[in-house]
Amino acid sequence: MIPYARQSIDDADVEAVVRVLRSDFLTQGPVVPRFEACVADYCGARHGVAVSNATAALHLSAAALSLGPGGLLWTSPVSFVASANCALYCGADVDFVDIDERTYNLDIGALREKLREADARGRLPDVIVMVDFAGQPCDYAALAGLKKQYGFHVIQDASHAIGASHAGTRIGSGTCADVTVFSFHPVKIITTAEGGMAVTNDDALAETLRLLRSHGVTRDPQLMTRGREPWEYEQIALGFNYRLTEIQAALGLEQMRRIDAFVERRRALAARYDAAFEATPVQTPYEAPYARSSYHLYAVQVDARKDVYVSLRERGIAPNVHYMPIYRQPFYEALGFREGYCPRAEAYYARALSLPMFPELTDSQQDAVIAAVLNATEIRA
Ligand SMILES: *Cc1c(COP(=O)(O)O)cnc(C)c1O
């Protein structure tokens, strides 16, 4: 089976992991801070806070921005459930803003309208989670005016988008959001098996993220209220154990050496798909003028999606679908959300198909995928 996504692991990755296994520290050693500095430098951010996965990074970011009971978080329905769940972890409410029908990212026009109505009703969102779907950055220039006007915080869920750029600036540099979150799950751009990171230019926010990552416990004399003895630590907030291990950080550091090559290969594959599907019934993804996508996903729109999906599976190709609108999940429907809430997200989902997209996909494998897709779509045409 050709999968829709897959990690790329080489001998240097294996050796880096083995080196840590033979070292003094398996967790809370010197490699995690080196990985944090490497990712932060790459993005042009002041701070990187490595955590156990991007879901944890979203949770801590929302908590560090003071989201709590009575609070409200908005996000895009076309995302992984974690983009919304972080609100509920904090005891806050969640709501959804429909997508732009070309980029499939949260639509700034719809956001403007919803903010106006929310303002009139007297309940504005505290946090908006912007999701850079498939690796394409959202329209952050248009968002900036609304952020200023209404004063909400922005968490950038860039789980798909490390290595992407917005208006010529790398994602994570702090021009788009208060905090940017990356995922290092094996299907994403680089991997640490499980893993994630929050990057920010805000010193106080970074300190809170670090504190909450490790139980709310500190040994920093500046933060301690009573500790005087050399062995003492203090818990000063209710945190979690969301730490990344040294083993994972070593893998991440090695992967960072190849990140630009990974993104270049993904973009080359996207260009080949674009060319192959031109003037066919397969609707290819649109890249906005301000965006340089990292192409975590290559998400097309096709009619009779199920037939195409089944036909590809029969030919040894495993496509995927990203995403059912989050509010259509049974858990969210039980909170009161109903079909029809975000019509553009639902129309997108009805025809969505993610084709194989990963650095080690060969040209000849991709040609087989293209032939299979064209065959499946043309049978019906
Ligand atoms: C993968 C993903 C996450 C969660 O990442 P984990 O590292 O698996 O927790 C969150 N948001 C989006 C958009 C994702 O694709």
PDB file of C-alpha atoms in Angstrom, residues 7 33 42 92 118 178 218 365 375 378:
ATOM      1  CA  GLN A   7       7.974   9.518   8.132  1.00  0.00           C
ATOM      2  CA  PRO A  33      16.925  22.621  25.120  1.00  0.00           C
ATOM      3  CA  TYR A  42      14.822  28.158  12.364  1.00  0.00           C
ATOM      4  CA  ALA A  92     -14.042  27.186  28.234  1.00  0.00           C
ATOM      5  CA  ALA A 118     -20.682  38.587  19.057  1.00  0.00           C
ATOM      6  CA  ASP A 178       0.868  35.177  20.108  1.00  0.00           C
ATOM      7  CA  THR A 218       9.872  25.453  39.718  1.00  0.00           C
ATOM      8  CA  GLN A 365       4.826   5.887  -7.279  1.00  0.00           C
ATOM      9  CA  ASN A 375      -8.894   6.441 -14.100  1.00  0.00           C
ATOM     10  CA  GLU A 378     -12.862   9.511 -15.719  1.00  0.00           C
TER      11      GLU A 378
END
